[in-house]
PDB file of N, CA and C in Angstrom:
ATOM      1  N   UNK A   1     -74.945   7.542   8.770  1.00  0.00           N
ATOM      2  CA  UNK A   1     -74.500   7.469   6.984  1.00  0.00           C
ATOM      3  C   UNK A   1     -75.121   6.035   7.056  1.00  0.00           C
ATOM      4  N   UNK A   2     -75.721   5.663   5.876  1.00  0.00           N
ATOM      5  CA  UNK A   2     -75.723   4.070   6.022  1.00  0.00           C
ATOM      6  C   UNK A   2     -74.969   3.140   5.382  1.00  0.00           C
ATOM      7  N   UNK A   3     -74.812   2.519   5.543  1.00  0.00           N
ATOM      8  CA  UNK A   3     -73.996   1.163   4.983  1.00  0.00           C
ATOM      9  C   UNK A   3     -73.288   1.342   3.222  1.00  0.00           C
ATOM     10  N   UNK A   4     -74.225   1.891   2.612  1.00  0.00           N
ATOM     11  CA  UNK A   4     -73.434   1.920   1.206  1.00  0.00           C
ATOM     12  C   UNK A   4     -72.897   3.373   0.796  1.00  0.00           C
ATOM     13  N   UNK A   5     -73.813   4.141   1.550  1.00  0.00           N
ATOM     14  CA  UNK A   5     -73.086   5.889   1.598  1.00  0.00           C
ATOM     15  C   UNK A   5     -71.481   5.814   2.126  1.00  0.00           C
ATOM     16  N   UNK A   6     -71.406   4.801   3.117  1.00  0.00           N
ATOM     17  CA  UNK A   6     -69.853   5.034   3.819  1.00  0.00           C
ATOM     18  C   UNK A   6     -69.306   4.256   2.770  1.00  0.00           C
ATOM     19  N   UNK A   7     -69.950   3.294   1.791  1.00  0.00           N
ATOM     20  CA  UNK A   7     -68.662   2.670   1.578  1.00  0.00           C
ATOM     21  C   UNK A   7     -68.567   3.492  -0.182  1.00  0.00           C
ATOM     22  N   UNK A   8     -69.260   3.727  -0.902  1.00  0.00           N
ATOM     23  CA  UNK A   8     -69.454   5.188  -1.810  1.00  0.00           C
ATOM     24  C   UNK A   8     -67.994   5.700  -0.917  1.00  0.00           C
ATOM     25  N   UNK A   9     -67.964   6.453   0.079  1.00  0.00           N
ATOM     26  CA  UNK A   9     -66.861   7.354   0.285  1.00  0.00           C
ATOM     27  C   UNK A   9     -65.836   7.038   0.572  1.00  0.00           C
ATOM     28  N   UNK A  10     -65.900   5.826   0.748  1.00  0.00           N
ATOM     29  CA  UNK A  10     -64.718   5.176   0.827  1.00  0.00           C
ATOM     30  C   UNK A  10     -63.686   4.921  -0.504  1.00  0.00           C
ATOM     31  N   UNK A  11     -64.938   4.473  -1.046  1.00  0.00           N
ATOM     32  CA  UNK A  11     -64.387   3.904  -2.806  1.00  0.00           C
ATOM     33  C   UNK A  11     -63.818   5.295  -2.873  1.00  0.00           C
ATOM     34  N   UNK A  12     -64.728   6.702  -3.042  1.00  0.00           N
ATOM     35  CA  UNK A  12     -64.249   8.177  -3.748  1.00  0.00           C
ATOM     36  C   UNK A  12     -63.229   8.285  -3.036  1.00  0.00           C
ATOM     37  N   UNK A  13     -62.791   8.005  -1.327  1.00  0.00           N
ATOM     38  CA  UNK A  13     -61.367   8.637  -1.096  1.00  0.00           C
ATOM     39  C   UNK A  13     -60.432   7.731  -1.761  1.00  0.00           C
ATOM     40  N   UNK A  14     -60.375   6.280  -2.413  1.00  0.00           N
ATOM     41  CA  UNK A  14     -59.894   5.388  -2.534  1.00  0.00           C
ATOM     42  C   UNK A  14     -59.166   5.828  -4.053  1.00  0.00           C
ATOM     43  N   UNK A  15     -60.410   6.514  -4.501  1.00  0.00           N
ATOM     44  CA  UNK A  15     -60.130   6.570  -5.943  1.00  0.00           C
ATOM     45  C   UNK A  15     -59.283   8.275  -6.294  1.00  0.00           C
ATOM     46  N   UNK A  16     -59.518   8.839  -5.215  1.00  0.00           N
ATOM     47  CA  UNK A  16     -58.596  10.544  -4.814  1.00  0.00           C
ATOM     48  C   UNK A  16     -57.201   9.944  -5.123  1.00  0.00           C
ATOM     49  N   UNK A  17     -56.783   8.945  -5.088  1.00  0.00           N
ATOM     50  CA  UNK A  17     -55.470   8.428  -4.549  1.00  0.00           C
ATOM     51  C   UNK A  17     -54.580   8.144  -6.150  1.00  0.00           C
ATOM     52  N   UNK A  18     -55.790   7.732  -7.184  1.00  0.00           N
ATOM     53  CA  UNK A  18     -55.564   7.194  -8.695  1.00  0.00           C
ATOM     54  C   UNK A  18     -55.012   8.290  -9.562  1.00  0.00           C
ATOM     55  N   UNK A  19     -53.620   8.543  -9.940  1.00  0.00           N
ATOM     56  CA  UNK A  19     -53.363   9.348 -10.975  1.00  0.00           C
ATOM     57  C   UNK A  19     -52.622   8.267 -11.865  1.00  0.00           C
ATOM     58  N   UNK A  20     -52.594   9.507 -13.113  1.00  0.00           N
ATOM     59  CA  UNK A  20     -52.149   8.760 -14.417  1.00  0.00           C
ATOM     60  C   UNK A  20     -50.736   7.784 -14.188  1.00  0.00           C
ATOM     61  N   UNK A  21     -51.095   7.021 -15.312  1.00  0.00           N
ATOM     62  CA  UNK A  21     -50.074   6.292 -15.365  1.00  0.00           C
ATOM     63  C   UNK A  21     -49.931   5.171 -13.823  1.00  0.00           C
ATOM     64  N   UNK A  22     -50.901   4.973 -13.179  1.00  0.00           N
ATOM     65  CA  UNK A  22     -50.557   3.861 -12.332  1.00  0.00           C
ATOM     66  C   UNK A  22     -51.145   2.830 -12.618  1.00  0.00           C
ATOM     67  N   UNK A  23     -50.110   1.446 -11.522  1.00  0.00           N
ATOM     68  CA  UNK A  23     -50.989   0.153 -12.087  1.00  0.00           C
ATOM     69  C   UNK A  23     -51.989  -0.042 -10.448  1.00  0.00           C
ATOM     70  N   UNK A  24     -53.080  -0.225 -11.107  1.00  0.00           N
ATOM     71  CA  UNK A  24     -53.746  -0.154  -9.489  1.00  0.00           C
ATOM     72  C   UNK A  24     -54.045  -1.386  -9.038  1.00  0.00           C
ATOM     73  N   UNK A  25     -54.064  -2.551  -8.057  1.00  0.00           N
ATOM     74  CA  UNK A  25     -54.681  -3.617  -7.417  1.00  0.00           C
ATOM     75  C   UNK A  25     -56.078  -2.776  -7.548  1.00  0.00           C
ATOM     76  N   UNK A  26     -57.094  -3.871  -7.512  1.00  0.00           N
ATOM     77  CA  UNK A  26     -58.252  -3.820  -7.619  1.00  0.00           C
ATOM     78  C   UNK A  26     -58.767  -5.046  -6.814  1.00  0.00           C
ATOM     79  N   UNK A  27     -59.429  -4.813  -5.882  1.00  0.00           N
ATOM     80  CA  UNK A  27     -60.631  -5.545  -4.726  1.00  0.00           C
ATOM     81  C   UNK A  27     -62.078  -6.173  -5.609  1.00  0.00           C
ATOM     82  N   UNK A  28     -62.465  -7.227  -4.688  1.00  0.00           N
ATOM     83  CA  UNK A  28     -63.271  -7.461  -5.516  1.00  0.00           C
ATOM     84  C   UNK A  28     -64.373  -7.539  -5.156  1.00  0.00           C
ATOM     85  N   UNK A  29     -64.934  -7.012  -3.810  1.00  0.00           N
ATOM     86  CA  UNK A  29     -65.642  -6.720  -3.042  1.00  0.00           C
ATOM     87  C   UNK A  29     -66.975  -5.562  -3.359  1.00  0.00           C
ATOM     88  N   UNK A  30     -68.206  -5.124  -2.163  1.00  0.00           N
ATOM     89  CA  UNK A  30     -69.202  -4.645  -2.885  1.00  0.00           C
ATOM     90  C   UNK A  30     -68.566  -3.108  -3.306  1.00  0.00           C
ATOM     91  N   UNK A  31     -67.351  -2.903  -1.935  1.00  0.00           N
ATOM     92  CA  UNK A  31     -66.563  -0.933  -2.158  1.00  0.00           C
ATOM     93  C   UNK A  31     -66.126  -1.086  -3.102  1.00  0.00           C
ATOM     94  N   UNK A  32     -65.314  -2.194  -3.525  1.00  0.00           N
ATOM     95  CA  UNK A  32     -64.868  -2.035  -4.569  1.00  0.00           C
ATOM     96  C   UNK A  32     -65.660  -1.834  -6.095  1.00  0.00           C
ATOM     97  N   UNK A  33     -66.592  -2.620  -6.160  1.00  0.00           N
ATOM     98  CA  UNK A  33     -67.461  -2.688  -7.150  1.00  0.00           C
ATOM     99  C   UNK A  33     -67.894  -0.847  -7.352  1.00  0.00           C
ATOM    100  N   UNK A  34     -67.967  -0.065  -6.057  1.00  0.00           N
ATOM    101  CA  UNK A  34     -68.186   1.482  -6.688  1.00  0.00           C
ATOM    102  C   UNK A  34     -67.324   2.192  -7.021  1.00  0.00           C
ATOM    103  N   UNK A  35     -65.665   1.788  -6.364  1.00  0.00           N
ATOM    104  CA  UNK A  35     -64.610   1.781  -6.981  1.00  0.00           C
ATOM    105  C   UNK A  35     -64.399   1.861  -8.663  1.00  0.00           C
ATOM    106  N   UNK A  36     -65.131   0.588  -9.335  1.00  0.00           N
ATOM    107  CA  UNK A  36     -64.660   0.769 -10.225  1.00  0.00           C
ATOM    108  C   UNK A  36     -65.287   1.247 -11.183  1.00  0.00           C
ATOM    109  N   UNK A  37     -66.630   1.892 -10.961  1.00  0.00           N
ATOM    110  CA  UNK A  37     -67.561   2.692 -11.398  1.00  0.00           C
ATOM    111  C   UNK A  37     -66.887   4.632 -11.317  1.00  0.00           C
ATOM    112  N   UNK A  38     -66.412   4.176 -10.331  1.00  0.00           N
ATOM    113  CA  UNK A  38     -65.716   5.851 -10.245  1.00  0.00           C
ATOM    114  C   UNK A  38     -64.358   6.048 -11.001  1.00  0.00           C
ATOM    115  N   UNK A  39     -64.118   4.581 -11.274  1.00  0.00           N
ATOM    116  CA  UNK A  39     -62.572   5.393 -11.970  1.00  0.00           C
ATOM    117  C   UNK A  39     -62.822   4.735 -13.339  1.00  0.00           C
ATOM    118  N   UNK A  40     -64.282   4.256 -13.811  1.00  0.00           N
ATOM    119  CA  UNK A  40     -64.901   3.941 -15.134  1.00  0.00           C
ATOM    120  C   UNK A  40     -64.978   4.884 -15.853  1.00  0.00           C
ATOM    121  N   UNK A  41     -65.467   5.522 -14.905  1.00  0.00           N
ATOM    122  CA  UNK A  41     -65.566   7.525 -15.283  1.00  0.00           C
ATOM    123  C   UNK A  41     -64.584   7.916 -15.573  1.00  0.00           C
ATOM    124  N   UNK A  42     -63.685   8.129 -14.749  1.00  0.00           N
ATOM    125  CA  UNK A  42     -62.084   9.537 -15.055  1.00  0.00           C
ATOM    126  C   UNK A  42     -61.639   8.419 -16.339  1.00  0.00           C
ATOM    127  N   UNK A  43     -61.578   6.568 -16.235  1.00  0.00           N
ATOM    128  CA  UNK A  43     -61.141   6.608 -17.438  1.00  0.00           C
ATOM    129  C   UNK A  43     -61.746   6.837 -18.812  1.00  0.00           C
ATOM    130  N   UNK A  44     -62.770   6.740 -19.069  1.00  0.00           N
ATOM    131  CA  UNK A  44     -63.440   7.549 -20.178  1.00  0.00           C
ATOM    132  C   UNK A  44     -62.974   8.923 -20.263  1.00  0.00           C
ATOM    133  N   UNK A  45     -62.821   9.448 -19.150  1.00  0.00           N
ATOM    134  CA  UNK A  45     -62.647  11.094 -19.264  1.00  0.00           C
ATOM    135  C   UNK A  45     -61.066  11.738 -19.324  1.00  0.00           C
ATOM    136  N   UNK A  46     -60.343  10.037 -20.083  1.00  0.00           N
ATOM    137  CA  UNK A  46     -58.826  10.365 -19.997  1.00  0.00           C
ATOM    138  C   UNK A  46     -57.668   9.603 -19.091  1.00  0.00           C
ATOM    139  N   UNK A  47     -57.871   9.136 -18.089  1.00  0.00           N
ATOM    140  CA  UNK A  47     -57.222   8.697 -17.383  1.00  0.00           C
ATOM    141  C   UNK A  47     -56.732   7.834 -17.508  1.00  0.00           C
ATOM    142  N   UNK A  48     -55.178   7.505 -17.155  1.00  0.00           N
ATOM    143  CA  UNK A  48     -54.772   6.789 -17.916  1.00  0.00           C
ATOM    144  C   UNK A  48     -53.630   5.277 -16.885  1.00  0.00           C
ATOM    145  N   UNK A  49     -54.966   4.583 -16.313  1.00  0.00           N
ATOM    146  CA  UNK A  49     -54.395   3.335 -15.570  1.00  0.00           C
ATOM    147  C   UNK A  49     -54.204   1.736 -16.027  1.00  0.00           C
ATOM    148  N   UNK A  50     -53.564   1.334 -15.867  1.00  0.00           N
ATOM    149  CA  UNK A  50     -53.854  -0.318 -15.548  1.00  0.00           C
ATOM    150  C   UNK A  50     -53.439  -1.184 -14.135  1.00  0.00           C
ATOM    151  N   UNK A  51     -55.416  -1.658 -14.042  1.00  0.00           N
ATOM    152  CA  UNK A  51     -55.468  -2.193 -12.886  1.00  0.00           C
ATOM    153  C   UNK A  51     -55.001  -3.812 -13.032  1.00  0.00           C
ATOM    154  N   UNK A  52     -55.053  -4.410 -11.616  1.00  0.00           N
ATOM    155  CA  UNK A  52     -54.618  -6.133 -11.768  1.00  0.00           C
ATOM    156  C   UNK A  52     -55.854  -6.357 -11.106  1.00  0.00           C
ATOM    157  N   UNK A  53     -56.966  -7.666 -11.090  1.00  0.00           N
ATOM    158  CA  UNK A  53     -57.626  -7.585 -10.824  1.00  0.00           C
ATOM    159  C   UNK A  53     -57.884  -8.987 -10.762  1.00  0.00           C
ATOM    160  N   UNK A  54     -58.182 -10.290  -9.930  1.00  0.00           N
ATOM    161  CA  UNK A  54     -58.350 -11.817  -9.843  1.00  0.00           C
ATOM    162  C   UNK A  54     -59.027 -12.167 -11.381  1.00  0.00           C
ATOM    163  N   UNK A  55     -58.876 -13.073 -12.115  1.00  0.00           N
ATOM    164  CA  UNK A  55     -59.595 -13.275 -13.387  1.00  0.00           C
ATOM    165  C   UNK A  55     -61.018 -13.428 -13.859  1.00  0.00           C
ATOM    166  N   UNK A  56     -61.252 -13.801 -12.367  1.00  0.00           N
ATOM    167  CA  UNK A  56     -62.902 -14.365 -12.588  1.00  0.00           C
ATOM    168  C   UNK A  56     -63.729 -12.827 -12.340  1.00  0.00           C
ATOM    169  N   UNK A  57     -63.030 -11.938 -11.747  1.00  0.00           N
ATOM    170  CA  UNK A  57     -63.520 -10.805 -11.709  1.00  0.00           C
ATOM    171  C   UNK A  57     -63.463  -9.420 -12.604  1.00  0.00           C
ATOM    172  N   UNK A  58     -62.322  -9.945 -13.941  1.00  0.00           N
ATOM    173  CA  UNK A  58     -62.257  -8.768 -14.500  1.00  0.00           C
ATOM    174  C   UNK A  58     -63.372  -7.818 -15.772  1.00  0.00           C
ATOM    175  N   UNK A  59     -64.597  -8.786 -15.573  1.00  0.00           N
ATOM    176  CA  UNK A  59     -65.829  -7.988 -15.793  1.00  0.00           C
ATOM    177  C   UNK A  59     -66.068  -6.359 -16.164  1.00  0.00           C
ATOM    178  N   UNK A  60     -66.403  -6.492 -14.690  1.00  0.00           N
ATOM    179  CA  UNK A  60     -66.856  -5.074 -14.549  1.00  0.00           C
ATOM    180  C   UNK A  60     -65.577  -3.848 -14.771  1.00  0.00           C
ATOM    181  N   UNK A  61     -64.707  -4.320 -14.671  1.00  0.00           N
ATOM    182  CA  UNK A  61     -64.022  -3.257 -15.157  1.00  0.00           C
ATOM    183  C   UNK A  61     -63.782  -3.391 -16.126  1.00  0.00           C
ATOM    184  N   UNK A  62     -63.433  -4.450 -17.405  1.00  0.00           N
ATOM    185  CA  UNK A  62     -63.472  -4.311 -18.578  1.00  0.00           C
ATOM    186  C   UNK A  62     -64.523  -3.289 -19.399  1.00  0.00           C
ATOM    187  N   UNK A  63     -65.921  -3.719 -18.512  1.00  0.00           N
ATOM    188  CA  UNK A  63     -66.946  -2.919 -19.288  1.00  0.00           C
ATOM    189  C   UNK A  63     -67.169  -1.381 -19.103  1.00  0.00           C
ATOM    190  N   UNK A  64     -66.223  -1.252 -17.870  1.00  0.00           N
ATOM    191  CA  UNK A  64     -65.759   0.289 -17.378  1.00  0.00           C
ATOM    192  C   UNK A  64     -64.677   0.840 -18.345  1.00  0.00           C
ATOM    193  N   UNK A  65     -64.153   0.073 -18.779  1.00  0.00           N
ATOM    194  CA  UNK A  65     -63.132   0.589 -19.736  1.00  0.00           C
ATOM    195  C   UNK A  65     -62.032   1.081 -18.842  1.00  0.00           C
ATOM    196  N   UNK A  66     -61.502   0.465 -18.219  1.00  0.00           N
ATOM    197  CA  UNK A  66     -60.515  -0.191 -17.326  1.00  0.00           C
ATOM    198  C   UNK A  66     -59.288  -1.249 -18.139  1.00  0.00           C
ATOM    199  N   UNK A  67     -58.508  -1.005 -18.542  1.00  0.00           N
ATOM    200  CA  UNK A  67     -57.133  -1.612 -18.744  1.00  0.00           C
ATOM    201  C   UNK A  67     -57.151  -3.076 -18.044  1.00  0.00           C
ATOM    202  N   UNK A  68     -57.268  -4.162 -18.065  1.00  0.00           N
ATOM    203  CA  UNK A  68     -57.035  -5.563 -17.086  1.00  0.00           C
ATOM    204  C   UNK A  68     -55.758  -5.959 -17.638  1.00  0.00           C
ATOM    205  N   UNK A  69     -54.853  -6.572 -16.633  1.00  0.00           N
ATOM    206  CA  UNK A  69     -53.102  -7.241 -16.974  1.00  0.00           C
ATOM    207  C   UNK A  69     -53.698  -8.060 -15.629  1.00  0.00           C
ATOM    208  N   UNK A  70     -52.413  -9.182 -15.862  1.00  0.00           N
ATOM    209  CA  UNK A  70     -52.068 -10.429 -14.614  1.00  0.00           C
ATOM    210  C   UNK A  70     -50.945 -10.032 -14.724  1.00  0.00           C
ATOM    211  N   UNK A  71     -50.000 -10.882 -13.122  1.00  0.00           N
ATOM    212  CA  UNK A  71     -49.206 -10.383 -12.551  1.00  0.00           C
ATOM    213  C   UNK A  71     -47.530 -11.048 -13.565  1.00  0.00           C
ATOM    214  N   UNK A  72     -48.471 -12.058 -14.639  1.00  0.00           N
ATOM    215  CA  UNK A  72     -47.770 -12.368 -15.499  1.00  0.00           C
ATOM    216  C   UNK A  72     -47.022 -11.269 -16.820  1.00  0.00           C
ATOM    217  N   UNK A  73     -48.341 -10.195 -17.257  1.00  0.00           N
ATOM    218  CA  UNK A  73     -47.779  -9.247 -17.238  1.00  0.00           C
ATOM    219  C   UNK A  73     -46.928  -7.325 -16.785  1.00  0.00           C
ATOM    220  N   UNK A  74     -47.523  -7.449 -15.949  1.00  0.00           N
ATOM    221  CA  UNK A  74     -47.100  -6.958 -14.756  1.00  0.00           C
ATOM    222  C   UNK A  74     -46.788  -7.205 -13.332  1.00  0.00           C
ATOM    223  N   UNK A  75     -45.685  -6.862 -12.610  1.00  0.00           N
ATOM    224  CA  UNK A  75     -45.389  -7.242 -11.496  1.00  0.00           C
ATOM    225  C   UNK A  75     -45.150  -6.496 -10.656  1.00  0.00           C
ATOM    226  N   UNK A  76     -45.630  -5.100 -11.369  1.00  0.00           N
ATOM    227  CA  UNK A  76     -45.356  -3.955  -9.707  1.00  0.00           C
ATOM    228  C   UNK A  76     -46.768  -3.198 -10.066  1.00  0.00           C
ATOM    229  N   UNK A  77     -47.030  -2.519  -8.636  1.00  0.00           N
ATOM    230  CA  UNK A  77     -48.743  -1.933  -8.758  1.00  0.00           C
ATOM    231  C   UNK A  77     -47.941  -0.975  -7.303  1.00  0.00           C
ATOM    232  N   UNK A  78     -48.710   0.112  -8.525  1.00  0.00           N
ATOM    233  CA  UNK A  78     -47.953   1.393  -7.462  1.00  0.00           C
ATOM    234  C   UNK A  78     -49.018   1.216  -6.358  1.00  0.00           C
ATOM    235  N   UNK A  79     -50.531   1.084  -6.400  1.00  0.00           N
ATOM    236  CA  UNK A  79     -51.707   1.211  -5.175  1.00  0.00           C
ATOM    237  C   UNK A  79     -52.215   0.220  -5.310  1.00  0.00           C
ATOM    238  N   UNK A  80     -52.391  -0.443  -3.862  1.00  0.00           N
ATOM    239  CA  UNK A  80     -53.586  -1.161  -4.136  1.00  0.00           C
ATOM    240  C   UNK A  80     -54.833  -1.458  -3.024  1.00  0.00           C
ATOM    241  N   UNK A  81     -55.917  -1.748  -3.616  1.00  0.00           N
ATOM    242  CA  UNK A  81     -57.089  -1.322  -3.186  1.00  0.00           C
ATOM    243  C   UNK A  81     -58.333  -2.288  -2.945  1.00  0.00           C
ATOM    244  N   UNK A  82     -58.655  -2.290  -1.143  1.00  0.00           N
ATOM    245  CA  UNK A  82     -59.744  -3.166  -1.790  1.00  0.00           C
ATOM    246  C   UNK A  82     -59.321  -4.691  -1.880  1.00  0.00           C
ATOM    247  N   UNK A  83     -58.059  -5.618  -1.401  1.00  0.00           N
ATOM    248  CA  UNK A  83     -57.906  -6.709  -1.668  1.00  0.00           C
ATOM    249  C   UNK A  83     -57.470  -7.354  -2.334  1.00  0.00           C
ATOM    250  N   UNK A  84     -56.617  -6.124  -2.757  1.00  0.00           N
ATOM    251  CA  UNK A  84     -55.548  -6.838  -3.941  1.00  0.00           C
ATOM    252  C   UNK A  84     -54.568  -7.566  -3.727  1.00  0.00           C
ATOM    253  N   UNK A  85     -54.508  -7.523  -1.983  1.00  0.00           N
ATOM    254  CA  UNK A  85     -52.926  -8.434  -1.647  1.00  0.00           C
ATOM    255  C   UNK A  85     -53.643 -10.095  -1.705  1.00  0.00           C
ATOM    256  N   UNK A  86     -54.807 -10.343  -1.788  1.00  0.00           N
ATOM    257  CA  UNK A  86     -55.309 -11.654  -2.113  1.00  0.00           C
ATOM    258  C   UNK A  86     -55.067 -12.335  -3.209  1.00  0.00           C
ATOM    259  N   UNK A  87     -54.962 -11.380  -3.990  1.00  0.00           N
ATOM    260  CA  UNK A  87     -54.538 -12.068  -5.940  1.00  0.00           C
ATOM    261  C   UNK A  87     -53.046 -11.801  -5.558  1.00  0.00           C
ATOM    262  N   UNK A  88     -52.164 -11.467  -4.914  1.00  0.00           N
ATOM    263  CA  UNK A  88     -50.368 -11.884  -4.842  1.00  0.00           C
ATOM    264  C   UNK A  88     -50.852 -13.123  -4.110  1.00  0.00           C
ATOM    265  N   UNK A  89     -51.179 -12.886  -3.097  1.00  0.00           N
ATOM    266  CA  UNK A  89     -51.012 -14.404  -2.053  1.00  0.00           C
ATOM    267  C   UNK A  89     -51.987 -15.441  -2.548  1.00  0.00           C
ATOM    268  N   UNK A  90     -53.203 -15.847  -3.169  1.00  0.00           N
ATOM    269  CA  UNK A  90     -53.587 -16.960  -4.598  1.00  0.00           C
ATOM    270  C   UNK A  90     -52.557 -16.877  -5.134  1.00  0.00           C
ATOM    271  N   UNK A  91     -51.891 -16.098  -5.828  1.00  0.00           N
ATOM    272  CA  UNK A  91     -50.839 -16.446  -6.929  1.00  0.00           C
ATOM    273  C   UNK A  91     -49.607 -17.500  -6.522  1.00  0.00           C
ATOM    274  N   UNK A  92     -49.572 -17.370  -5.145  1.00  0.00           N
ATOM    275  CA  UNK A  92     -48.344 -18.016  -4.878  1.00  0.00           C
ATOM    276  C   UNK A  92     -48.661 -19.248  -3.637  1.00  0.00           C
ATOM    277  N   UNK A  93     -50.171 -19.564  -4.027  1.00  0.00           N
ATOM    278  CA  UNK A  93     -50.531 -20.828  -3.381  1.00  0.00           C
ATOM    279  C   UNK A  93     -50.483 -22.038  -4.066  1.00  0.00           C
TER     280      UNK A  93
END
């Protein structure tokens, strides 16, 4: 399996954990980009989620139709995927 196939498989496995009405912390790496694409397809098919991302990384999620909020609007995260812990750390620095 090549590197991109492995990243896509990891993104799919993470996306499979996401269910309706979750608040999802999204990372910003290349694997997260695959995840955003997968979640975007699911959102367009009716999945209702909210995501938290770094402000400068919101563009691709918004383009996919994913609702993005910041910590000032939503402090609870149900599932963090690929680096969302960095968002929390950056907030307190």
